[in-house]
């Protein structure tokens, strides 16, 4: 009996993996299985939290050193797609100056992932909007210091 259930679960998992690989491509699938750059980041210089129209929340944490992002993380209560987008958005912010961060758009995130389900593309735009909001927080702080 247990063997049958184990086999059933294994088959189901294989099926889910195959479908996810098909939907996200190899890079997105790997990130879905192992979402790098998960937050929070305790000592972040900037933190933004944006709620998408779907009701999910995305958070981005940025830490700067010499006006470049030296650490970045994301957190979301959304679906697998938003996890993949948040993870890539945080990765794309790493090493960037504020000016370069403005290039992190929804389109740029989707391009970086390579393949993405049409219906979930708004997750990339939510992740990008959150990165831009975090950048805004950082710029505000920086201007207040001067
Ligand atoms: Fe809401 Fe992805 S962010 S479905």
Short mmCIF file of N, CA and C and ligand atoms in Angstrom, two decimals:
data_model
loop_
_atom_site.label_atom_id
_atom_site.label_comp_id
_atom_site.label_asym_id
_atom_site.label_seq_id
_atom_site.Cartn_x
_atom_site.Cartn_y
_atom_site.Cartn_z
N UNK A 1 0.84 -1.21 0.00
CA UNK A 1 0.00 0.00 0.00
C UNK A 1 0.87 1.26 0.00
N UNK A 2 1.83 1.32 0.95
CA UNK A 2 2.71 2.48 1.04
C UNK A 2 3.51 2.65 -0.25
N UNK A 3 3.97 1.49 -0.80
CA UNK A 3 4.73 1.54 -2.05
C UNK A 3 3.92 2.17 -3.16
N UNK A 4 2.63 1.82 -3.18
CA UNK A 4 1.74 2.37 -4.22
C UNK A 4 1.61 3.88 -4.05
N UNK A 5 1.45 4.32 -2.80
CA UNK A 5 1.32 5.77 -2.54
C UNK A 5 2.62 6.48 -2.89
N UNK A 6 3.74 5.87 -2.49
CA UNK A 6 5.04 6.48 -2.82
C UNK A 6 5.20 6.64 -4.33
N UNK A 7 4.81 5.60 -5.05
CA UNK A 7 4.94 5.63 -6.51
C UNK A 7 4.02 6.70 -7.09
N UNK A 8 2.82 6.80 -6.52
CA UNK A 8 1.85 7.80 -6.98
C UNK A 8 2.40 9.21 -6.75
N UNK A 9 2.94 9.44 -5.55
CA UNK A 9 3.49 10.76 -5.20
C UNK A 9 4.67 11.09 -6.11
N UNK A 10 5.54 10.10 -6.32
CA UNK A 10 6.72 10.32 -7.18
C UNK A 10 6.29 10.68 -8.60
N UNK A 11 5.28 9.99 -9.06
CA UNK A 11 4.79 10.25 -10.43
C UNK A 11 4.18 11.65 -10.54
N UNK A 12 3.42 11.99 -9.48
CA UNK A 12 2.78 13.31 -9.44
C UNK A 12 3.84 14.41 -9.42
N UNK A 13 4.89 14.19 -8.63
CA UNK A 13 5.96 15.18 -8.53
C UNK A 13 6.69 15.33 -9.88
N UNK A 14 6.92 14.21 -10.51
CA UNK A 14 7.56 14.25 -11.84
C UNK A 14 6.73 15.05 -12.83
N UNK A 15 5.42 14.83 -12.73
CA UNK A 15 4.49 15.54 -13.62
C UNK A 15 4.52 17.04 -13.37
N UNK A 16 4.52 17.42 -12.07
CA UNK A 16 4.56 18.85 -11.71
C UNK A 16 5.88 19.46 -12.19
N UNK A 17 6.98 18.73 -11.98
CA UNK A 17 8.29 19.22 -12.42
C UNK A 17 8.30 19.42 -13.94
N UNK A 18 7.77 18.45 -14.65
CA UNK A 18 7.77 18.54 -16.12
C UNK A 18 6.94 19.74 -16.58
N UNK A 19 5.78 19.94 -15.96
CA UNK A 19 4.92 21.07 -16.35
C UNK A 19 5.59 22.40 -16.02
N UNK A 20 6.24 22.45 -14.86
CA UNK A 20 6.89 23.70 -14.44
C UNK A 20 8.08 24.01 -15.34
N UNK A 21 8.84 22.98 -15.70
CA UNK A 21 9.99 23.17 -16.61
C UNK A 21 9.50 23.69 -17.96
N UNK A 22 8.39 23.15 -18.40
CA UNK A 22 7.79 23.57 -19.67
C UNK A 22 7.35 25.03 -19.61
N UNK A 23 6.77 25.42 -18.45
CA UNK A 23 6.24 26.78 -18.32
C UNK A 23 7.34 27.83 -18.17
N UNK A 24 8.37 27.53 -17.37
CA UNK A 24 9.40 28.53 -17.02
C UNK A 24 10.70 28.38 -17.79
N UNK A 25 10.89 27.29 -18.51
CA UNK A 25 12.20 27.05 -19.11
C UNK A 25 13.16 26.55 -18.04
N UNK A 26 14.36 26.22 -18.43
CA UNK A 26 15.30 25.60 -17.50
C UNK A 26 15.74 26.55 -16.37
N UNK A 27 16.07 27.81 -16.74
CA UNK A 27 16.56 28.76 -15.73
C UNK A 27 15.46 29.07 -14.71
N UNK A 28 14.25 29.30 -15.20
CA UNK A 28 13.14 29.61 -14.32
C UNK A 28 12.77 28.41 -13.45
N UNK A 29 12.87 27.21 -14.04
CA UNK A 29 12.54 26.00 -13.29
C UNK A 29 13.53 25.81 -12.14
N UNK A 30 14.81 26.00 -12.41
CA UNK A 30 15.84 25.86 -11.37
C UNK A 30 15.59 26.86 -10.24
N UNK A 31 15.20 28.08 -10.62
CA UNK A 31 14.95 29.12 -9.63
C UNK A 31 13.68 28.83 -8.83
N UNK A 32 12.72 28.23 -9.48
CA UNK A 32 11.47 27.83 -8.81
C UNK A 32 11.77 26.78 -7.74
N UNK A 33 12.67 25.84 -8.10
CA UNK A 33 13.03 24.79 -7.14
C UNK A 33 13.92 25.32 -6.02
N UNK A 34 14.74 26.30 -6.36
CA UNK A 34 15.69 26.83 -5.39
C UNK A 34 15.72 28.35 -5.51
N UNK A 35 14.74 29.02 -4.88
CA UNK A 35 14.64 30.49 -5.03
C UNK A 35 15.76 31.21 -4.26
N UNK A 36 16.79 31.60 -4.97
CA UNK A 36 17.92 32.29 -4.35
C UNK A 36 17.49 33.70 -3.93
N UNK A 37 18.26 34.28 -3.03
CA UNK A 37 18.06 35.67 -2.56
C UNK A 37 16.76 35.88 -1.81
N UNK A 38 16.39 34.90 -1.04
CA UNK A 38 15.19 35.04 -0.20
C UNK A 38 15.49 35.96 0.97
N UNK A 39 14.60 36.91 1.24
CA UNK A 39 14.77 37.82 2.36
C UNK A 39 14.09 37.27 3.59
N UNK A 40 14.00 38.07 4.60
CA UNK A 40 14.37 39.49 4.62
C UNK A 40 15.88 39.71 4.81
N UNK A 41 16.28 40.95 4.64
CA UNK A 41 17.65 41.37 4.85
C UNK A 41 17.61 42.32 6.04
N UNK A 42 18.16 41.88 7.16
CA UNK A 42 18.01 42.63 8.41
C UNK A 42 18.56 44.06 8.32
N UNK A 43 19.71 44.23 7.69
CA UNK A 43 20.36 45.55 7.70
C UNK A 43 20.25 46.26 6.35
N UNK A 44 19.11 46.09 5.69
CA UNK A 44 18.92 46.71 4.37
C UNK A 44 18.90 48.24 4.48
N UNK A 45 19.43 48.91 3.46
CA UNK A 45 19.36 50.37 3.39
C UNK A 45 18.04 50.81 2.80
N UNK A 46 17.41 49.92 2.05
CA UNK A 46 16.12 50.25 1.45
C UNK A 46 15.24 49.01 1.46
N UNK A 47 13.98 49.24 1.73
CA UNK A 47 13.01 48.14 1.77
C UNK A 47 11.69 48.65 1.22
N UNK A 48 11.15 47.95 0.25
CA UNK A 48 9.85 48.34 -0.30
C UNK A 48 8.91 47.16 -0.27
N UNK A 49 7.66 47.47 -0.11
CA UNK A 49 6.61 46.44 -0.10
C UNK A 49 5.48 46.95 -0.97
N UNK A 50 5.19 46.20 -2.02
CA UNK A 50 4.15 46.64 -2.96
C UNK A 50 3.12 45.53 -3.13
N UNK A 51 1.87 45.91 -3.09
CA UNK A 51 0.79 44.94 -3.28
C UNK A 51 0.32 45.03 -4.73
N UNK A 52 0.30 43.88 -5.40
CA UNK A 52 -0.14 43.87 -6.79
C UNK A 52 -1.66 43.84 -6.89
N UNK A 53 -2.15 44.03 -8.10
CA UNK A 53 -3.60 44.00 -8.31
C UNK A 53 -4.18 42.63 -8.01
N UNK A 54 -3.34 41.60 -8.10
CA UNK A 54 -3.78 40.23 -7.80
C UNK A 54 -3.95 40.01 -6.30
N UNK A 55 -3.46 40.98 -5.49
CA UNK A 55 -3.59 40.86 -4.04
C UNK A 55 -2.33 40.34 -3.37
N UNK A 56 -1.36 39.90 -4.17
CA UNK A 56 -0.10 39.39 -3.60
C UNK A 56 0.83 40.55 -3.28
N UNK A 57 1.70 40.28 -2.33
CA UNK A 57 2.66 41.30 -1.91
C UNK A 57 4.07 40.89 -2.29
N UNK A 58 4.84 41.86 -2.78
CA UNK A 58 6.25 41.63 -3.08
C UNK A 58 7.06 42.59 -2.22
N UNK A 59 8.16 42.10 -1.68
CA UNK A 59 9.06 42.96 -0.92
C UNK A 59 10.46 42.85 -1.52
N UNK A 60 11.16 43.96 -1.56
CA UNK A 60 12.55 43.98 -2.02
C UNK A 60 13.40 44.69 -0.97
N UNK A 61 14.53 44.10 -0.68
CA UNK A 61 15.48 44.66 0.29
C UNK A 61 16.79 44.93 -0.46
N UNK A 62 17.34 46.13 -0.29
CA UNK A 62 18.62 46.45 -0.95
C UNK A 62 19.60 47.00 0.08
N UNK A 63 20.82 46.53 -0.04
CA UNK A 63 21.89 47.07 0.80
C UNK A 63 22.94 47.65 -0.14
N UNK A 64 23.39 48.86 0.16
CA UNK A 64 24.33 49.56 -0.73
C UNK A 64 25.70 49.70 -0.08
N UNK A 65 26.71 49.68 -0.91
CA UNK A 65 28.06 50.00 -0.47
C UNK A 65 28.65 50.85 -1.58
N UNK A 66 29.09 52.04 -1.23
CA UNK A 66 29.66 52.95 -2.24
C UNK A 66 28.70 53.18 -3.41
N UNK A 67 27.45 53.35 -3.11
CA UNK A 67 26.43 53.61 -4.13
C UNK A 67 26.21 52.46 -5.11
N UNK A 68 26.55 51.26 -4.70
CA UNK A 68 26.26 50.07 -5.50
C UNK A 68 25.58 49.04 -4.61
N UNK A 69 24.68 48.26 -5.17
CA UNK A 69 23.98 47.24 -4.38
C UNK A 69 24.97 46.11 -4.06
N UNK A 70 25.18 45.89 -2.75
CA UNK A 70 26.10 44.82 -2.36
C UNK A 70 25.33 43.61 -1.84
N UNK A 71 24.04 43.80 -1.55
CA UNK A 71 23.22 42.67 -1.13
C UNK A 71 21.77 42.98 -1.48
N UNK A 72 21.06 41.97 -1.92
CA UNK A 72 19.67 42.17 -2.31
C UNK A 72 18.87 40.93 -1.98
N UNK A 73 17.62 41.12 -1.64
CA UNK A 73 16.76 39.98 -1.31
C UNK A 73 15.31 40.33 -1.62
N UNK A 74 14.49 39.29 -1.68
CA UNK A 74 13.06 39.50 -1.94
C UNK A 74 12.27 38.65 -0.96
N UNK A 75 11.00 38.99 -0.84
CA UNK A 75 10.06 38.15 -0.08
C UNK A 75 8.70 38.35 -0.71
N UNK A 76 7.96 37.27 -0.86
CA UNK A 76 6.62 37.40 -1.43
C UNK A 76 5.68 36.38 -0.79
N UNK A 77 4.41 36.75 -0.74
CA UNK A 77 3.41 35.78 -0.28
C UNK A 77 2.65 35.26 -1.50
N UNK A 78 3.19 35.54 -2.68
CA UNK A 78 2.51 35.16 -3.92
C UNK A 78 2.84 33.76 -4.39
N UNK A 79 2.48 33.51 -5.63
CA UNK A 79 2.61 32.18 -6.23
C UNK A 79 4.05 31.86 -6.64
N UNK A 80 4.25 30.70 -7.22
CA UNK A 80 5.58 30.30 -7.69
C UNK A 80 6.13 31.28 -8.70
N UNK A 81 5.27 31.83 -9.55
CA UNK A 81 5.73 32.78 -10.56
C UNK A 81 6.29 34.04 -9.91
N UNK A 82 5.62 34.52 -8.87
CA UNK A 82 6.13 35.74 -8.23
C UNK A 82 7.44 35.45 -7.49
N UNK A 83 7.57 34.23 -6.98
CA UNK A 83 8.83 33.84 -6.33
C UNK A 83 9.98 33.87 -7.34
N UNK A 84 9.74 33.31 -8.51
CA UNK A 84 10.77 33.29 -9.56
C UNK A 84 11.13 34.74 -9.95
N UNK A 85 10.11 35.58 -10.13
CA UNK A 85 10.37 36.97 -10.54
C UNK A 85 11.09 37.75 -9.44
N UNK A 86 10.68 37.57 -8.19
CA UNK A 86 11.34 38.27 -7.08
C UNK A 86 12.80 37.88 -6.98
N UNK A 87 13.05 36.59 -7.15
CA UNK A 87 14.41 36.09 -7.05
C UNK A 87 15.29 36.67 -8.16
N UNK A 88 14.79 36.69 -9.39
CA UNK A 88 15.57 37.25 -10.49
C UNK A 88 15.71 38.77 -10.35
N UNK A 89 14.68 39.43 -9.85
CA UNK A 89 14.75 40.89 -9.67
C UNK A 89 15.85 41.24 -8.67
N UNK A 90 15.92 40.48 -7.56
CA UNK A 90 16.96 40.72 -6.55
C UNK A 90 18.34 40.47 -7.17
N UNK A 91 18.46 39.40 -7.91
CA UNK A 91 19.74 39.08 -8.55
C UNK A 91 20.17 40.19 -9.51
N UNK A 92 19.20 40.70 -10.27
CA UNK A 92 19.52 41.73 -11.26
C UNK A 92 19.96 43.03 -10.61
N UNK A 93 19.53 43.27 -9.35
CA UNK A 93 19.90 44.50 -8.67
C UNK A 93 21.34 44.44 -8.14
N UNK A 94 21.85 43.24 -7.92
CA UNK A 94 23.18 43.08 -7.33
C UNK A 94 24.26 43.75 -8.18
N UNK A 95 25.08 44.54 -7.51
CA UNK A 95 26.22 45.18 -8.18
C UNK A 95 25.85 46.44 -8.97
N UNK A 96 24.58 46.80 -8.96
CA UNK A 96 24.12 47.93 -9.77
C UNK A 96 24.16 49.26 -9.02
N UNK A 97 24.35 50.33 -9.77
CA UNK A 97 24.24 51.69 -9.24
C UNK A 97 22.76 52.08 -9.31
N UNK A 98 22.36 53.15 -8.60
CA UNK A 98 20.97 53.58 -8.69
C UNK A 98 20.53 53.80 -10.14
N UNK A 99 21.40 54.39 -10.94
CA UNK A 99 21.06 54.66 -12.33
C UNK A 99 20.79 53.36 -13.10
N UNK A 100 21.63 52.37 -12.85
CA UNK A 100 21.48 51.07 -13.54
C UNK A 100 20.23 50.33 -13.07
N UNK A 101 19.86 50.56 -11.82
CA UNK A 101 18.67 49.87 -11.28
C UNK A 101 17.40 50.30 -12.03
N UNK A 102 17.40 51.53 -12.54
CA UNK A 102 16.21 51.99 -13.26
C UNK A 102 15.95 51.15 -14.52
N UNK A 103 16.97 50.40 -14.96
CA UNK A 103 16.77 49.53 -16.14
C UNK A 103 16.06 48.21 -15.79
N UNK A 104 15.84 47.96 -14.51
CA UNK A 104 15.16 46.71 -14.12
C UNK A 104 13.65 46.92 -14.27
N UNK A 105 13.17 46.52 -15.41
CA UNK A 105 11.74 46.66 -15.73
C UNK A 105 11.11 45.26 -15.77
N UNK A 106 9.82 45.24 -15.87
CA UNK A 106 9.13 43.95 -16.00
C UNK A 106 9.62 43.20 -17.23
N UNK A 107 9.78 43.94 -18.33
CA UNK A 107 10.25 43.31 -19.58
C UNK A 107 11.65 42.73 -19.39
N UNK A 108 12.52 43.49 -18.68
CA UNK A 108 13.90 43.04 -18.48
C UNK A 108 13.92 41.76 -17.64
N UNK A 109 13.05 41.68 -16.65
CA UNK A 109 12.99 40.48 -15.80
C UNK A 109 12.53 39.29 -16.64
N UNK A 110 11.49 39.51 -17.44
CA UNK A 110 10.98 38.42 -18.29
C UNK A 110 12.04 37.96 -19.29
N UNK A 111 12.79 38.91 -19.80
CA UNK A 111 13.84 38.57 -20.77
C UNK A 111 14.93 37.75 -20.09
N UNK A 112 15.25 38.13 -18.86
CA UNK A 112 16.29 37.40 -18.11
C UNK A 112 15.86 35.95 -17.84
N UNK A 113 14.59 35.77 -17.48
CA UNK A 113 14.11 34.41 -17.20
C UNK A 113 14.07 33.60 -18.50
N UNK A 114 13.68 34.26 -19.57
CA UNK A 114 13.70 33.58 -20.88
C UNK A 114 12.33 33.11 -21.32
N UNK A 115 11.69 32.32 -20.50
CA UNK A 115 10.36 31.82 -20.83
C UNK A 115 9.48 31.98 -19.59
N UNK A 116 8.23 32.36 -19.81
CA UNK A 116 7.37 32.62 -18.65
C UNK A 116 5.92 32.48 -19.05
N UNK A 117 5.08 31.94 -18.16
CA UNK A 117 3.66 31.79 -18.52
C UNK A 117 3.00 33.14 -18.80
N UNK A 118 2.35 33.23 -19.92
CA UNK A 118 1.70 34.47 -20.36
C UNK A 118 0.80 35.07 -19.25
N UNK A 119 0.02 34.21 -18.64
CA UNK A 119 -0.96 34.69 -17.64
C UNK A 119 -0.32 35.25 -16.37
N UNK A 120 0.95 34.94 -16.14
CA UNK A 120 1.60 35.36 -14.90
C UNK A 120 2.60 36.49 -15.11
N UNK A 121 2.61 37.06 -16.30
CA UNK A 121 3.65 38.05 -16.58
C UNK A 121 3.55 39.27 -15.67
N UNK A 122 2.35 39.52 -15.13
CA UNK A 122 2.21 40.67 -14.22
C UNK A 122 3.09 40.51 -12.98
N UNK A 123 3.45 39.28 -12.63
CA UNK A 123 4.33 39.06 -11.46
C UNK A 123 5.68 39.75 -11.68
N UNK A 124 6.18 39.72 -12.92
CA UNK A 124 7.46 40.37 -13.24
C UNK A 124 7.33 41.88 -13.09
N UNK A 125 6.17 42.42 -13.48
CA UNK A 125 5.98 43.87 -13.38
C UNK A 125 5.83 44.28 -11.92
N UNK A 126 5.24 43.41 -11.10
CA UNK A 126 5.15 43.70 -9.67
C UNK A 126 6.55 43.70 -9.05
N UNK A 127 7.37 42.72 -9.41
CA UNK A 127 8.74 42.64 -8.88
C UNK A 127 9.53 43.89 -9.30
N UNK A 128 9.37 44.30 -10.56
CA UNK A 128 10.10 45.48 -11.05
C UNK A 128 9.62 46.74 -10.32
N UNK A 129 8.32 46.87 -10.15
CA UNK A 129 7.78 48.06 -9.45
C UNK A 129 8.31 48.12 -8.02
N UNK A 130 8.48 46.95 -7.40
CA UNK A 130 8.97 46.91 -6.03
C UNK A 130 10.44 47.31 -5.96
N UNK A 131 11.22 46.86 -6.95
CA UNK A 131 12.64 47.26 -7.02
C UNK A 131 12.71 48.79 -7.15
N UNK A 132 11.88 49.35 -8.03
CA UNK A 132 11.91 50.80 -8.26
C UNK A 132 11.47 51.57 -7.00
N UNK A 133 10.53 51.00 -6.28
CA UNK A 133 10.07 51.62 -5.03
C UNK A 133 11.20 51.60 -3.99
N UNK A 134 11.92 50.48 -3.93
CA UNK A 134 13.06 50.38 -2.99
C UNK A 134 14.15 51.38 -3.38
N UNK A 135 14.37 51.53 -4.67
CA UNK A 135 15.35 52.51 -5.14
C UNK A 135 14.92 53.91 -4.71
N UNK A 136 13.63 54.20 -4.86
CA UNK A 136 13.09 55.50 -4.44
C UNK A 136 13.36 55.76 -2.96
N UNK A 137 13.19 54.71 -2.14
CA UNK A 137 13.44 54.84 -0.70
C UNK A 137 14.90 55.19 -0.45
N UNK A 138 15.78 54.50 -1.16
CA UNK A 138 17.22 54.73 -1.00
C UNK A 138 17.59 56.15 -1.41
N UNK A 139 17.05 56.60 -2.54
CA UNK A 139 17.37 57.93 -3.04
C UNK A 139 16.87 59.01 -2.05
N UNK A 140 15.70 58.78 -1.50
CA UNK A 140 15.14 59.72 -0.53
C UNK A 140 16.07 59.85 0.68
N UNK A 141 16.50 58.67 1.18
CA UNK A 141 17.41 58.63 2.34
C UNK A 141 18.70 59.35 2.02
N UNK A 142 19.24 59.06 0.82
CA UNK A 142 20.53 59.64 0.42
C UNK A 142 20.42 61.16 0.33
N UNK A 143 19.31 61.65 -0.24
CA UNK A 143 19.13 63.10 -0.38
C UNK A 143 18.96 63.76 0.98
N UNK A 144 18.31 63.06 1.90
CA UNK A 144 18.08 63.63 3.23
C UNK A 144 19.40 63.80 4.00
N UNK A 145 20.38 62.95 3.66
CA UNK A 145 21.68 63.00 4.35
C UNK A 145 22.47 64.24 3.94
N UNK A 146 22.20 64.75 2.72
CA UNK A 146 23.00 65.88 2.21
C UNK A 146 22.40 67.23 2.54
FE1 LIG B 1 0.15 37.77 -7.84
FE2 LIG B 1 2.02 36.53 -9.17
S1 LIG B 1 2.20 38.34 -8.05
S2 LIG B 1 -0.08 36.04 -9.10
#
